[in-house]
PDB file of N, CA, C and O in Angstrom:
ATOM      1  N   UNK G   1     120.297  -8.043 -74.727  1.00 68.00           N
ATOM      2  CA  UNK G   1     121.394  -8.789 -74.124  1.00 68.00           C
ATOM      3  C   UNK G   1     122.578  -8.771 -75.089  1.00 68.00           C
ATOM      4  O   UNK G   1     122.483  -8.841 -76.314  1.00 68.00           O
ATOM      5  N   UNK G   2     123.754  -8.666 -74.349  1.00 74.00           N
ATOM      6  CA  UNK G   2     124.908  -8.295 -75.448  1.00 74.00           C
ATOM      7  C   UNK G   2     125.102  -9.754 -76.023  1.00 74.00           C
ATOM      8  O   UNK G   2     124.695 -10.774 -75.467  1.00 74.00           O
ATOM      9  N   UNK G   3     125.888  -9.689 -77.395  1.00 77.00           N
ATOM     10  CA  UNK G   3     126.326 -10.942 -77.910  1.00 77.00           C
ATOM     11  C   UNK G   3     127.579 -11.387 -77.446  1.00 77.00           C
ATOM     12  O   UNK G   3     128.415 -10.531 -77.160  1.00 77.00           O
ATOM     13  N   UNK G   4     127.840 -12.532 -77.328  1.00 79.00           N
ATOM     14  CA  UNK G   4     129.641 -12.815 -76.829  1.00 79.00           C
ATOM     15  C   UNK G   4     130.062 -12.772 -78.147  1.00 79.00           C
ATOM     16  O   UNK G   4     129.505 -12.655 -79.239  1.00 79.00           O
ATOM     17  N   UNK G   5     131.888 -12.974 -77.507  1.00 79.00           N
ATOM     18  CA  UNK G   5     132.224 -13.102 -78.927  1.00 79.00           C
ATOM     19  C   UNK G   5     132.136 -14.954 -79.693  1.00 79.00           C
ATOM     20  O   UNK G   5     132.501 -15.209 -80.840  1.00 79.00           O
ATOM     21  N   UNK G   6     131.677 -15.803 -78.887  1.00 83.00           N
ATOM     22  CA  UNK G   6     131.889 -16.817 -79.422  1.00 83.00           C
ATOM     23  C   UNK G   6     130.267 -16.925 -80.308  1.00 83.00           C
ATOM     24  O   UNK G   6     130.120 -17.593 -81.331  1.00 83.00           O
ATOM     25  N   UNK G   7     129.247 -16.174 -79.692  1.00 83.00           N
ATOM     26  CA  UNK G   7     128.219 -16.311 -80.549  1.00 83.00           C
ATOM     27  C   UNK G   7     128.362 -15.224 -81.934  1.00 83.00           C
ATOM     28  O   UNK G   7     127.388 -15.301 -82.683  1.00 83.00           O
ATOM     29  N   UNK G   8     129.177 -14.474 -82.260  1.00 81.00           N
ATOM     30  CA  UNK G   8     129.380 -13.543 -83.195  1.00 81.00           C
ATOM     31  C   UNK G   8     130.021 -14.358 -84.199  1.00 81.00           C
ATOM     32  O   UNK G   8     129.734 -14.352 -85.396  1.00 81.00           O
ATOM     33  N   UNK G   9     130.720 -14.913 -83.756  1.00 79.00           N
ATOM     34  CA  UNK G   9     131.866 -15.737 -84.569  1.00 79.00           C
ATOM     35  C   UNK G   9     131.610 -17.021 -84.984  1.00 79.00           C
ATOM     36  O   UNK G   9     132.419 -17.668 -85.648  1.00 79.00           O
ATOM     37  N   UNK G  10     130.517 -17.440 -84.630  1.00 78.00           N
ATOM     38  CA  UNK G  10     129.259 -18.619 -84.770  1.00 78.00           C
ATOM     39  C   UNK G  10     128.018 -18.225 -85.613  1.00 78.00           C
ATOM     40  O   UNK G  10     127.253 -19.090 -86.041  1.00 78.00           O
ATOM     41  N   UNK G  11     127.828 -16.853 -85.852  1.00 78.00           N
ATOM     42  CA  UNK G  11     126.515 -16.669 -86.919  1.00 78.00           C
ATOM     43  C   UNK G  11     126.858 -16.719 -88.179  1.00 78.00           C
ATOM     44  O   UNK G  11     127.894 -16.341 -88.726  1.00 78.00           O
ATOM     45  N   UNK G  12     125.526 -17.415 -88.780  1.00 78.00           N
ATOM     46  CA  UNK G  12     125.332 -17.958 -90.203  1.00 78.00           C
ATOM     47  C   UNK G  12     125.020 -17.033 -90.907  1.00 78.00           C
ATOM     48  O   UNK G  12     123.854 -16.805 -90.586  1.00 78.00           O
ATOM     49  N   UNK G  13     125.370 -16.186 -91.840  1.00 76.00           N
ATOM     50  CA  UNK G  13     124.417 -15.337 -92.646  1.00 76.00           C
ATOM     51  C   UNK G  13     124.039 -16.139 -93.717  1.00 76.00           C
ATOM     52  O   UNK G  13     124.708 -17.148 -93.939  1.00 76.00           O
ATOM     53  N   UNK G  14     122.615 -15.735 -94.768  1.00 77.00           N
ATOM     54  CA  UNK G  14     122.288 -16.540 -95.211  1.00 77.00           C
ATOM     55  C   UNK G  14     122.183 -16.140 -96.702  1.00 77.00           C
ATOM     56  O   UNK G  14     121.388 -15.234 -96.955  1.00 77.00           O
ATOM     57  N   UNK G  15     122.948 -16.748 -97.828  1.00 77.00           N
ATOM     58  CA  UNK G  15     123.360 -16.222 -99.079  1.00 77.00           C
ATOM     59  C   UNK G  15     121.876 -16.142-100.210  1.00 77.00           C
ATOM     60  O   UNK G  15     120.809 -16.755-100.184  1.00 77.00           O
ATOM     61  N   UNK G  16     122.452 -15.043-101.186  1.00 74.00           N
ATOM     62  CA  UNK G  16     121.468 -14.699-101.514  1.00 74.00           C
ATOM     63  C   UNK G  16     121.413 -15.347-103.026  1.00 74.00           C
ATOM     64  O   UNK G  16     122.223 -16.248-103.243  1.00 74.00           O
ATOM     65  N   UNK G  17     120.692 -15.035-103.887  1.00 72.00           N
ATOM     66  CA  UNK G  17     120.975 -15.851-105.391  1.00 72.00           C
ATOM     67  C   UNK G  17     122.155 -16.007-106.718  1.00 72.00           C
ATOM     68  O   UNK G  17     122.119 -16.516-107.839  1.00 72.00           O
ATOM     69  N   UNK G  18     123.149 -15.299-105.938  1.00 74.00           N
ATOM     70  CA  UNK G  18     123.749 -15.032-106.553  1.00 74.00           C
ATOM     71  C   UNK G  18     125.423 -15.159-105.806  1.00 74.00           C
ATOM     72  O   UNK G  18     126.448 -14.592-106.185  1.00 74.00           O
ATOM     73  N   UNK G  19     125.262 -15.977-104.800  1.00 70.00           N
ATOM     74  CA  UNK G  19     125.975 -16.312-103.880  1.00 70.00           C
ATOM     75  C   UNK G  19     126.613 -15.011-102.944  1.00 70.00           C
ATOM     76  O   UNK G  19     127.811 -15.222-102.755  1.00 70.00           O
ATOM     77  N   UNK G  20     126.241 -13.971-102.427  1.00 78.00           N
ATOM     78  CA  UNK G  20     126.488 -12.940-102.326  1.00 78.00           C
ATOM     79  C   UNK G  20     125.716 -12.948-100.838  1.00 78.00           C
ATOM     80  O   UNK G  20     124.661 -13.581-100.806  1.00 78.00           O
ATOM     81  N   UNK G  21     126.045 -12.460 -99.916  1.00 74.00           N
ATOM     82  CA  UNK G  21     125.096 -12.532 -98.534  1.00 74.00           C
ATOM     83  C   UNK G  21     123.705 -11.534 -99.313  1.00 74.00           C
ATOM     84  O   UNK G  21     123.530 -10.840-100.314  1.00 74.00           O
ATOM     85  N   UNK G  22     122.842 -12.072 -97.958  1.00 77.00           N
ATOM     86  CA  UNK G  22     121.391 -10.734 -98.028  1.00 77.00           C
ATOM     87  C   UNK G  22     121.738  -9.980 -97.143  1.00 77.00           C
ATOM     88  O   UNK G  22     122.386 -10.160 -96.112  1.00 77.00           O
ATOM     89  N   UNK G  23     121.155  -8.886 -97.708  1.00 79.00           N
ATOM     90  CA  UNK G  23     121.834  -7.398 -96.948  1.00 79.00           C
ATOM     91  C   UNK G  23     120.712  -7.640 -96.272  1.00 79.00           C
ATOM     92  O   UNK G  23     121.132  -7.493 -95.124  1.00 79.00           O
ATOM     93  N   UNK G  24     119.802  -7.854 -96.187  1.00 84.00           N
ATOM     94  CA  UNK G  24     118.847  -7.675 -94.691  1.00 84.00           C
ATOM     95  C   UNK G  24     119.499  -8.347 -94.103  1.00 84.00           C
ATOM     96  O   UNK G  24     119.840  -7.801 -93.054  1.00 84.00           O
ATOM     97  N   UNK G  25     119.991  -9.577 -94.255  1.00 82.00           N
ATOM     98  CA  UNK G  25     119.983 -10.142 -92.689  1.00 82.00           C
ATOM     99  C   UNK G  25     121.588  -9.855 -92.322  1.00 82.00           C
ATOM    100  O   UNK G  25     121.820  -9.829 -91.114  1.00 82.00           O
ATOM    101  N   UNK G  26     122.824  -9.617 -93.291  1.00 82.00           N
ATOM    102  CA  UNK G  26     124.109  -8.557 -92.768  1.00 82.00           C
ATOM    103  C   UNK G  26     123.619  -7.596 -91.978  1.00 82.00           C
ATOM    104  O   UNK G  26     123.926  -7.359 -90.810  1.00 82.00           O
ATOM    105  N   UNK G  27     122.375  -6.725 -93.078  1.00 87.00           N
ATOM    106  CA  UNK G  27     122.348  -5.289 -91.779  1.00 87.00           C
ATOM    107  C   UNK G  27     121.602  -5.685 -90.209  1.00 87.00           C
ATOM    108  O   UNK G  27     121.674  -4.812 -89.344  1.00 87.00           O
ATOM    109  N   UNK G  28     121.028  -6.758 -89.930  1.00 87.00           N
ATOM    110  CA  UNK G  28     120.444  -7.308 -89.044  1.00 87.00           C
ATOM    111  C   UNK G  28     121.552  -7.595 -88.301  1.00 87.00           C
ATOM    112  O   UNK G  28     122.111  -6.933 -87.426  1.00 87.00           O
ATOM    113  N   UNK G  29     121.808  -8.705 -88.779  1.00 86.00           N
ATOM    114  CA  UNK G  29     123.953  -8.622 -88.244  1.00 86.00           C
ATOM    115  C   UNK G  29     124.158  -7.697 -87.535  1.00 86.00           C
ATOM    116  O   UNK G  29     124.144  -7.422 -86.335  1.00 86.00           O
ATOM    117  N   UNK G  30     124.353  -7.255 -88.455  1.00 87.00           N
ATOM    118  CA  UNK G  30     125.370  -5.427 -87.817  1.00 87.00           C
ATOM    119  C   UNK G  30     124.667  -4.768 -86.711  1.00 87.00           C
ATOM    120  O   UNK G  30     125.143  -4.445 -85.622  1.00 87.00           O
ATOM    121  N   UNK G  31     123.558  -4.626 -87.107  1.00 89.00           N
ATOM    122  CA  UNK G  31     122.656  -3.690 -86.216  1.00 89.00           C
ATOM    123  C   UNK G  31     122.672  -4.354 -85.017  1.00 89.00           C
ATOM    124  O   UNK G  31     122.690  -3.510 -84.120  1.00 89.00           O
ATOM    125  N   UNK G  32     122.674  -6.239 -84.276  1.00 87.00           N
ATOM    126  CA  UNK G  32     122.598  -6.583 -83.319  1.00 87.00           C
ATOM    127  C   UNK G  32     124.316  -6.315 -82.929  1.00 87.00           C
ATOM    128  O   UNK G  32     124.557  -5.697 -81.892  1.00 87.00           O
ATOM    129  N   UNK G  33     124.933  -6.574 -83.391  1.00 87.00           N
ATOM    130  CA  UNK G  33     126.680  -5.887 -82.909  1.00 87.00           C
ATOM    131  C   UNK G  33     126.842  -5.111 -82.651  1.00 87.00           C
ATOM    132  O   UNK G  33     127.701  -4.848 -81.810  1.00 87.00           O
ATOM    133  N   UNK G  34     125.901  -4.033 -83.384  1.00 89.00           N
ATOM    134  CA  UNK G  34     126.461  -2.769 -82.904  1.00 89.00           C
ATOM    135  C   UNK G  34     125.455  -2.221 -81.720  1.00 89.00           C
ATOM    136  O   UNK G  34     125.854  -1.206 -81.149  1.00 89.00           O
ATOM    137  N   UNK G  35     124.360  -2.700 -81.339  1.00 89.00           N
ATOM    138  CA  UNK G  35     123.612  -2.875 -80.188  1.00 89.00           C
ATOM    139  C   UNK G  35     124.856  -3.587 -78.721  1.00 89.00           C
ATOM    140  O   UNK G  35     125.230  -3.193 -77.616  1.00 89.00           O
ATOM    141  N   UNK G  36     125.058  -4.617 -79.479  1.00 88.00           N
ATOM    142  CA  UNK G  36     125.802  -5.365 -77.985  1.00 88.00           C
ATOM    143  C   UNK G  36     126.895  -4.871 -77.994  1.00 88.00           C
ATOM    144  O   UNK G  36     127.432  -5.639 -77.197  1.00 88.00           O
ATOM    145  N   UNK G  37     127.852  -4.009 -78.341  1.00 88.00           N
ATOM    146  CA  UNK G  37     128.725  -3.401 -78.175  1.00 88.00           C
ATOM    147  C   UNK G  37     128.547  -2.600 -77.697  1.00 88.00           C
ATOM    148  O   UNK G  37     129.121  -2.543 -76.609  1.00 88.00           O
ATOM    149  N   UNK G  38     127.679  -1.410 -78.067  1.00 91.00           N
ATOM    150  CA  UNK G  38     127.307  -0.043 -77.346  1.00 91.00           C
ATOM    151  C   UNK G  38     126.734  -0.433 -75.666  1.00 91.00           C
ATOM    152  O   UNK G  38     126.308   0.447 -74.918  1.00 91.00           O
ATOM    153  N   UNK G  39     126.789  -1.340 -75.420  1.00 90.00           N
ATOM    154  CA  UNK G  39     125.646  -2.411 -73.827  1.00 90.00           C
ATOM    155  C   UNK G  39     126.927  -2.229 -73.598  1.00 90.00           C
ATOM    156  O   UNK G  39     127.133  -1.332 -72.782  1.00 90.00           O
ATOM    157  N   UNK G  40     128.114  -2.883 -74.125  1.00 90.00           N
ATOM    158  CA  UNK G  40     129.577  -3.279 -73.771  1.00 90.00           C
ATOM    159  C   UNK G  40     130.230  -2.038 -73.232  1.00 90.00           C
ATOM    160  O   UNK G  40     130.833  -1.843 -72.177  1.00 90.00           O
ATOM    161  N   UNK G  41     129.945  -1.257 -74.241  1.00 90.00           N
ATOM    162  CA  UNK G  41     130.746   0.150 -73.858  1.00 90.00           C
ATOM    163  C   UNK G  41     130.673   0.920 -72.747  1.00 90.00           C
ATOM    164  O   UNK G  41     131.514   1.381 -71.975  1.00 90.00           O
ATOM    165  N   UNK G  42     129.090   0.981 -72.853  1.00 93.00           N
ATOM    166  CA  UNK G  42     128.293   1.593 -71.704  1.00 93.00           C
ATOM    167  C   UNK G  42     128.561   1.409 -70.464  1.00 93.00           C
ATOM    168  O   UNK G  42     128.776   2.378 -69.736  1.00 93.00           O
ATOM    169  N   UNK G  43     128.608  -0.288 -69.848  1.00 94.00           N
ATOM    170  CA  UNK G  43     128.849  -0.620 -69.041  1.00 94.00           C
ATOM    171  C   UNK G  43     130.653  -0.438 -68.090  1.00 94.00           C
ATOM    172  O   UNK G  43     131.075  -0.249 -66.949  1.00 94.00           O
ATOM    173  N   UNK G  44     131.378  -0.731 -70.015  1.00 94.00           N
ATOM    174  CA  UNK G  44     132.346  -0.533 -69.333  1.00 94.00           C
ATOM    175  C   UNK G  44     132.901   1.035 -68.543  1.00 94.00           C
ATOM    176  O   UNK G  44     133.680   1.123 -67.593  1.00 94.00           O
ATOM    177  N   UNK G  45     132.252   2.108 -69.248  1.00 95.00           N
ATOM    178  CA  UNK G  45     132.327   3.385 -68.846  1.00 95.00           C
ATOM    179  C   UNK G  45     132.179   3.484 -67.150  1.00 95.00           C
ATOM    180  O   UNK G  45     132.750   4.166 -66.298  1.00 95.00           O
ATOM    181  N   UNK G  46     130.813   2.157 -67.096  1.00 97.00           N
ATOM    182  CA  UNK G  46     130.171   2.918 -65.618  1.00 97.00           C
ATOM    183  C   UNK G  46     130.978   1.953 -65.259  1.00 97.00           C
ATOM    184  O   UNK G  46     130.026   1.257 -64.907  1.00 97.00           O
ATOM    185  N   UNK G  47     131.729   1.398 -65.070  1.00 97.00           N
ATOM    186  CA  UNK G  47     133.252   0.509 -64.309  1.00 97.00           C
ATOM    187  C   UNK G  47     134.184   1.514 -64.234  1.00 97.00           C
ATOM    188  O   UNK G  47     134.600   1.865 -63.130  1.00 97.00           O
ATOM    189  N   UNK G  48     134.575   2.030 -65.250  1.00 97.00           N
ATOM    190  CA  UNK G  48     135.230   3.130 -65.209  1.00 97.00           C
ATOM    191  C   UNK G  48     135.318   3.915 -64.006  1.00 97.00           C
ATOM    192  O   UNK G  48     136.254   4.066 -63.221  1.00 97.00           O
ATOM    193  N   UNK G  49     133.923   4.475 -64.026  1.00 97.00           N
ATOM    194  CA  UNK G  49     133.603   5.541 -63.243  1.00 97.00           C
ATOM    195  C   UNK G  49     133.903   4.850 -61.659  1.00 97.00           C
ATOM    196  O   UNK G  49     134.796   5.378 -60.996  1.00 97.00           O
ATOM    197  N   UNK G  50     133.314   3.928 -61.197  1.00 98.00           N
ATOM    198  CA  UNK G  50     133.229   3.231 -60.168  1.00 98.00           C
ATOM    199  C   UNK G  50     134.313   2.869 -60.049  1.00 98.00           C
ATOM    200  O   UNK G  50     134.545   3.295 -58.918  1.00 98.00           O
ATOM    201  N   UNK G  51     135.351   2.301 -60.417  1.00 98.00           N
ATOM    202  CA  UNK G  51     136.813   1.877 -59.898  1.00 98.00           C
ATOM    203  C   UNK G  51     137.155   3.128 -59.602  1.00 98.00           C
ATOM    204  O   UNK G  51     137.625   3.236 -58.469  1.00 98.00           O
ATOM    205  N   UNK G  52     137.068   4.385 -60.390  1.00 98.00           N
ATOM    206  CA  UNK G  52     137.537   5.513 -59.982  1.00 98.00           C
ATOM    207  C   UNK G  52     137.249   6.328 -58.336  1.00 98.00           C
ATOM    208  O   UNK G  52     137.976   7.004 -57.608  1.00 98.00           O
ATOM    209  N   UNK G  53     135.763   5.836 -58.235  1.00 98.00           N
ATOM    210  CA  UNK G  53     135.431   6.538 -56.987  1.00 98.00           C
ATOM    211  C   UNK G  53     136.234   5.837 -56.024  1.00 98.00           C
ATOM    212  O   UNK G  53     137.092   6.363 -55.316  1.00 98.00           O
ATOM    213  N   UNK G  54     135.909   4.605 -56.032  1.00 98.00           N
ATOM    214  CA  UNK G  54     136.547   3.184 -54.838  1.00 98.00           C
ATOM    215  C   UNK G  54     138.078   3.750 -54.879  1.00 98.00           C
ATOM    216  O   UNK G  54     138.503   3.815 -53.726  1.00 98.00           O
ATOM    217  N   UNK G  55     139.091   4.203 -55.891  1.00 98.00           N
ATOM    218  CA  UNK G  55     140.439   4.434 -55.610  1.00 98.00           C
ATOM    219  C   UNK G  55     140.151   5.913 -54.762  1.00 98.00           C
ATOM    220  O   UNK G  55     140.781   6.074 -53.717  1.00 98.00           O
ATOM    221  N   UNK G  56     139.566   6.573 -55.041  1.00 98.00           N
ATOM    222  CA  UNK G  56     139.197   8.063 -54.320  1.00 98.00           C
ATOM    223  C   UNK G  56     139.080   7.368 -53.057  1.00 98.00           C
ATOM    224  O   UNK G  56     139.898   7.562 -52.158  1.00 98.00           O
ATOM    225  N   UNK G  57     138.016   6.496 -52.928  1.00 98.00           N
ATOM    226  CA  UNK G  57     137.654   6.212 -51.285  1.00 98.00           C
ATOM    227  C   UNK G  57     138.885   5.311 -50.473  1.00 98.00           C
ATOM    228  O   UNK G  57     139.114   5.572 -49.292  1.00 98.00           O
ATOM    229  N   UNK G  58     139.586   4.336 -51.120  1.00 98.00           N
ATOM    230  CA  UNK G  58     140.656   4.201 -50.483  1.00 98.00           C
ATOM    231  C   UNK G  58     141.734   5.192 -50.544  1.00 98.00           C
ATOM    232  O   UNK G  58     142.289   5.635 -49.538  1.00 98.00           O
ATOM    233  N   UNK G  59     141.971   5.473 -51.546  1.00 98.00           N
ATOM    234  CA  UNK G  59     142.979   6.879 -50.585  1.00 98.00           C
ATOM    235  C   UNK G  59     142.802   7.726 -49.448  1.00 98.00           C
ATOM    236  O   UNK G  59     143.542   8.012 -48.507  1.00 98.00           O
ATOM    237  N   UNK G  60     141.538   8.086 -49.790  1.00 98.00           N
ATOM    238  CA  UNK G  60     140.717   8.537 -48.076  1.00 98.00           C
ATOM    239  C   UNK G  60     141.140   7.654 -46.640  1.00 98.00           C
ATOM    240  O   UNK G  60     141.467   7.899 -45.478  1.00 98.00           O
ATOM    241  N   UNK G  61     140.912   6.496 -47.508  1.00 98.00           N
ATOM    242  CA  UNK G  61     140.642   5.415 -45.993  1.00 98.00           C
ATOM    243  C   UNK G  61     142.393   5.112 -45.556  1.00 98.00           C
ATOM    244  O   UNK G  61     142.599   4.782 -44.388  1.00 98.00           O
ATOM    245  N   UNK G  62     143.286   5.202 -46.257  1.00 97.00           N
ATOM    246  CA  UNK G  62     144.775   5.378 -46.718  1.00 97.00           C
ATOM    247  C   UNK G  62     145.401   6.939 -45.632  1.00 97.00           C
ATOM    248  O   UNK G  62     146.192   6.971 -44.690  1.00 97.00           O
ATOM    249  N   UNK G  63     144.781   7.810 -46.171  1.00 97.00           N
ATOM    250  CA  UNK G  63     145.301   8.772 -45.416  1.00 97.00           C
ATOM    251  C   UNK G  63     144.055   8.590 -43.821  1.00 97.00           C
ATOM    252  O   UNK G  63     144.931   8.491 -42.962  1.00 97.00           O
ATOM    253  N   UNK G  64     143.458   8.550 -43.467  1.00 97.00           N
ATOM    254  CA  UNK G  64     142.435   8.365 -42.643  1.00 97.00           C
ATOM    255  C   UNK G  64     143.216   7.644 -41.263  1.00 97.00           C
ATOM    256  O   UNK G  64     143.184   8.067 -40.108  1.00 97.00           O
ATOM    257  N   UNK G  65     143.858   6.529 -41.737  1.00 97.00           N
ATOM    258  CA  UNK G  65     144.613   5.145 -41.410  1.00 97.00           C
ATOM    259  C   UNK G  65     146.012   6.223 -41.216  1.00 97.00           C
ATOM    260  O   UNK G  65     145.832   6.877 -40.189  1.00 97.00           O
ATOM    261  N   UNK G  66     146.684   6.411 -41.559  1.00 96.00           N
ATOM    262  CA  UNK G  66     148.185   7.347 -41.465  1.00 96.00           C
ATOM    263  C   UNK G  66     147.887   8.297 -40.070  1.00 96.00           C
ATOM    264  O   UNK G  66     148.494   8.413 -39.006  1.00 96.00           O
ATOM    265  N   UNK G  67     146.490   8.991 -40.689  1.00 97.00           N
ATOM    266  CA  UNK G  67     146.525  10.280 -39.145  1.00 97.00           C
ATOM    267  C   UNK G  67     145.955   9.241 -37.545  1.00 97.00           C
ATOM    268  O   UNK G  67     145.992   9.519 -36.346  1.00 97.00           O
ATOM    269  N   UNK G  68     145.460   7.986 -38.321  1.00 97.00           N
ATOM    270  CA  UNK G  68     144.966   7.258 -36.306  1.00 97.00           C
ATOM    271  C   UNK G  68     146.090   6.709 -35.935  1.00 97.00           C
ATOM    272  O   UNK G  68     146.360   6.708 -34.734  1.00 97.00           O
ATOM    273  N   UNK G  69     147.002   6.117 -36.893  1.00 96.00           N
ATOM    274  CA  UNK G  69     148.248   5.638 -36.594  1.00 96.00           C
ATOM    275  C   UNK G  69     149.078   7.319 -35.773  1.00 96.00           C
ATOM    276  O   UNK G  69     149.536   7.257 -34.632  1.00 96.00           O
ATOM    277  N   UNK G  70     149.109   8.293 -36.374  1.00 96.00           N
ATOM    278  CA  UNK G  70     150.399   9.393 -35.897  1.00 96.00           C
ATOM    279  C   UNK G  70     149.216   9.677 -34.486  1.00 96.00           C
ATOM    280  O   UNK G  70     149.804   9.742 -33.406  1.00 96.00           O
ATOM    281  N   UNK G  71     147.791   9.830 -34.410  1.00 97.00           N
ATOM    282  CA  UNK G  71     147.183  10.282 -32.630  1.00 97.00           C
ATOM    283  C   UNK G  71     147.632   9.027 -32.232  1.00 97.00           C
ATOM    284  O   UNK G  71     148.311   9.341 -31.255  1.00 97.00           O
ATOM    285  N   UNK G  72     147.737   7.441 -32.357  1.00 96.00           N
ATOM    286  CA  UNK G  72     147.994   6.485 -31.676  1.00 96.00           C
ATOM    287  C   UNK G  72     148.868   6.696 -31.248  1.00 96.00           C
ATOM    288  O   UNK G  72     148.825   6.764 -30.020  1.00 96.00           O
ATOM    289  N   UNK G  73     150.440   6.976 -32.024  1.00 95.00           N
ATOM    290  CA  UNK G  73     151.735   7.127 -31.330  1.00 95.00           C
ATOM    291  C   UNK G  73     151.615   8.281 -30.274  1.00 95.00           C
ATOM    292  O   UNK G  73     152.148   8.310 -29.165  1.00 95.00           O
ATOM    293  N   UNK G  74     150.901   9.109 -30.778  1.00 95.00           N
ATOM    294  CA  UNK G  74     151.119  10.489 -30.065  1.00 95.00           C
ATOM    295  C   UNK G  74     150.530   9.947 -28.751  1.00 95.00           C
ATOM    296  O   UNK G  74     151.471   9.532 -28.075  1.00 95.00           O
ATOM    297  N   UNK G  75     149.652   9.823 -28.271  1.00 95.00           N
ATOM    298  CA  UNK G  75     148.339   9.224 -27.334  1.00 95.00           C
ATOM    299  C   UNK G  75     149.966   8.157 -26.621  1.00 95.00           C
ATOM    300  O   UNK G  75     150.736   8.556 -25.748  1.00 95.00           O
ATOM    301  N   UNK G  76     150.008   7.357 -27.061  1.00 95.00           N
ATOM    302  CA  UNK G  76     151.260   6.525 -26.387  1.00 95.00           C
ATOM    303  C   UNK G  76     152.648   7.186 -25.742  1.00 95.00           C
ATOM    304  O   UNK G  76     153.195   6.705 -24.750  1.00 95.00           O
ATOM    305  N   UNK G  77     153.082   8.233 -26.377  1.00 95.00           N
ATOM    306  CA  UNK G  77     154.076   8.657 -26.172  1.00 95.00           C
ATOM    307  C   UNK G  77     153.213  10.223 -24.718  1.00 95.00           C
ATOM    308  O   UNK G  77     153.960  10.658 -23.841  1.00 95.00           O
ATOM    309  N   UNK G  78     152.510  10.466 -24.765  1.00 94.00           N
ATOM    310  CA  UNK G  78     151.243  11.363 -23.743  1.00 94.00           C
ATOM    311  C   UNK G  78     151.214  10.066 -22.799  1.00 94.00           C
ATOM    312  O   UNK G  78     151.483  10.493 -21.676  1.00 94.00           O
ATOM    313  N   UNK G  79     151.022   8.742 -22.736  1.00 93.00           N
ATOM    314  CA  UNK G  79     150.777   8.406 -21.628  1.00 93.00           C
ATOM    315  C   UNK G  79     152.274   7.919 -21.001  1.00 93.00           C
ATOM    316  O   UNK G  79     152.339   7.830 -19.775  1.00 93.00           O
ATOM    317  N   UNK G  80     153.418   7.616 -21.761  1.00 95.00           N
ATOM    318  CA  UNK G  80     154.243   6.746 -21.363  1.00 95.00           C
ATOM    319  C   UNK G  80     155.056   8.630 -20.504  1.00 95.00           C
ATOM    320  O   UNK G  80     155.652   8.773 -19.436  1.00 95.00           O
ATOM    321  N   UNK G  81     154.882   9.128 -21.006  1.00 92.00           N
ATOM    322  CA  UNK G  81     155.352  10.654 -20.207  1.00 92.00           C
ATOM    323  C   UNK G  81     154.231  10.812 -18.474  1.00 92.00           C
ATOM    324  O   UNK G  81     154.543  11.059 -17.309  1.00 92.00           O
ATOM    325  N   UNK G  82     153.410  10.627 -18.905  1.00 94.00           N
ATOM    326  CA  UNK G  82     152.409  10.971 -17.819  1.00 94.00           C
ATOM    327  C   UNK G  82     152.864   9.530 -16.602  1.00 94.00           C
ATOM    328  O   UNK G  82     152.705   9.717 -15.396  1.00 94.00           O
ATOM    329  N   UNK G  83     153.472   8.033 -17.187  1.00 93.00           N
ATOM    330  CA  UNK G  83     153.889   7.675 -15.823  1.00 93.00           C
ATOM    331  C   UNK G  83     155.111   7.942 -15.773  1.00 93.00           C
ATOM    332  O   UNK G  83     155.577   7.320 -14.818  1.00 93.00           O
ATOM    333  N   UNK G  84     155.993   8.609 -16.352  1.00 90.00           N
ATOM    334  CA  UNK G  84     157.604   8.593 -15.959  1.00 90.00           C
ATOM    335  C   UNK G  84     157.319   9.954 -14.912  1.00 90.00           C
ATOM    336  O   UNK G  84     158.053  10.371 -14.016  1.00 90.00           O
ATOM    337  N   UNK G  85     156.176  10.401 -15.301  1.00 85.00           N
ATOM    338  CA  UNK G  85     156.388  12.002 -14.127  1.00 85.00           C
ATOM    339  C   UNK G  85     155.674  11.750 -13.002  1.00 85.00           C
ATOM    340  O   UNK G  85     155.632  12.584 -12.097  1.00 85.00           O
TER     341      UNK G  85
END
């Protein structure tokens, strides 16, 4: 599970004898950040990807919508001829 940033910015590391952090539990640190970031990244990629298709599919549905609108007029302007004759 990724970390937020308010729990990142909330961890204790825990000093060592010499007042100096312990590198185990920094690299523990690190290693869970750089875990929930790469979750972060990942995900945001596949958003990426997916907003991308959805703009593909409304442009479709965009032009789709333009050609029923131009047979609608057309279809209208075919019948309003068919009673004037």
């Amino acid at each position: 599970m990724p970390l937020t940033p308010v729990e990142i910015r909330h961890l204790e590391l825990r000093r060592g004898l010499f007042g100096g952090y312990r590198k185990a539990g920094v690299q523990r640190v690190m290693d869970e950040i750089a875990d929930s970031f790469e979750v972060v990244w990942r995900e945001r990629s596949e958003l990426q990807e997916r907003v991308e298709q959805l703009e593909t599919e409304v442009n479709r549905h965009v032009e789709l919508e333009g050609l029923l609108r131009s047979t609608l007029v057309s279809a209208e302007r075919a019948a309003q001829d068919i009673k004037e004759a």
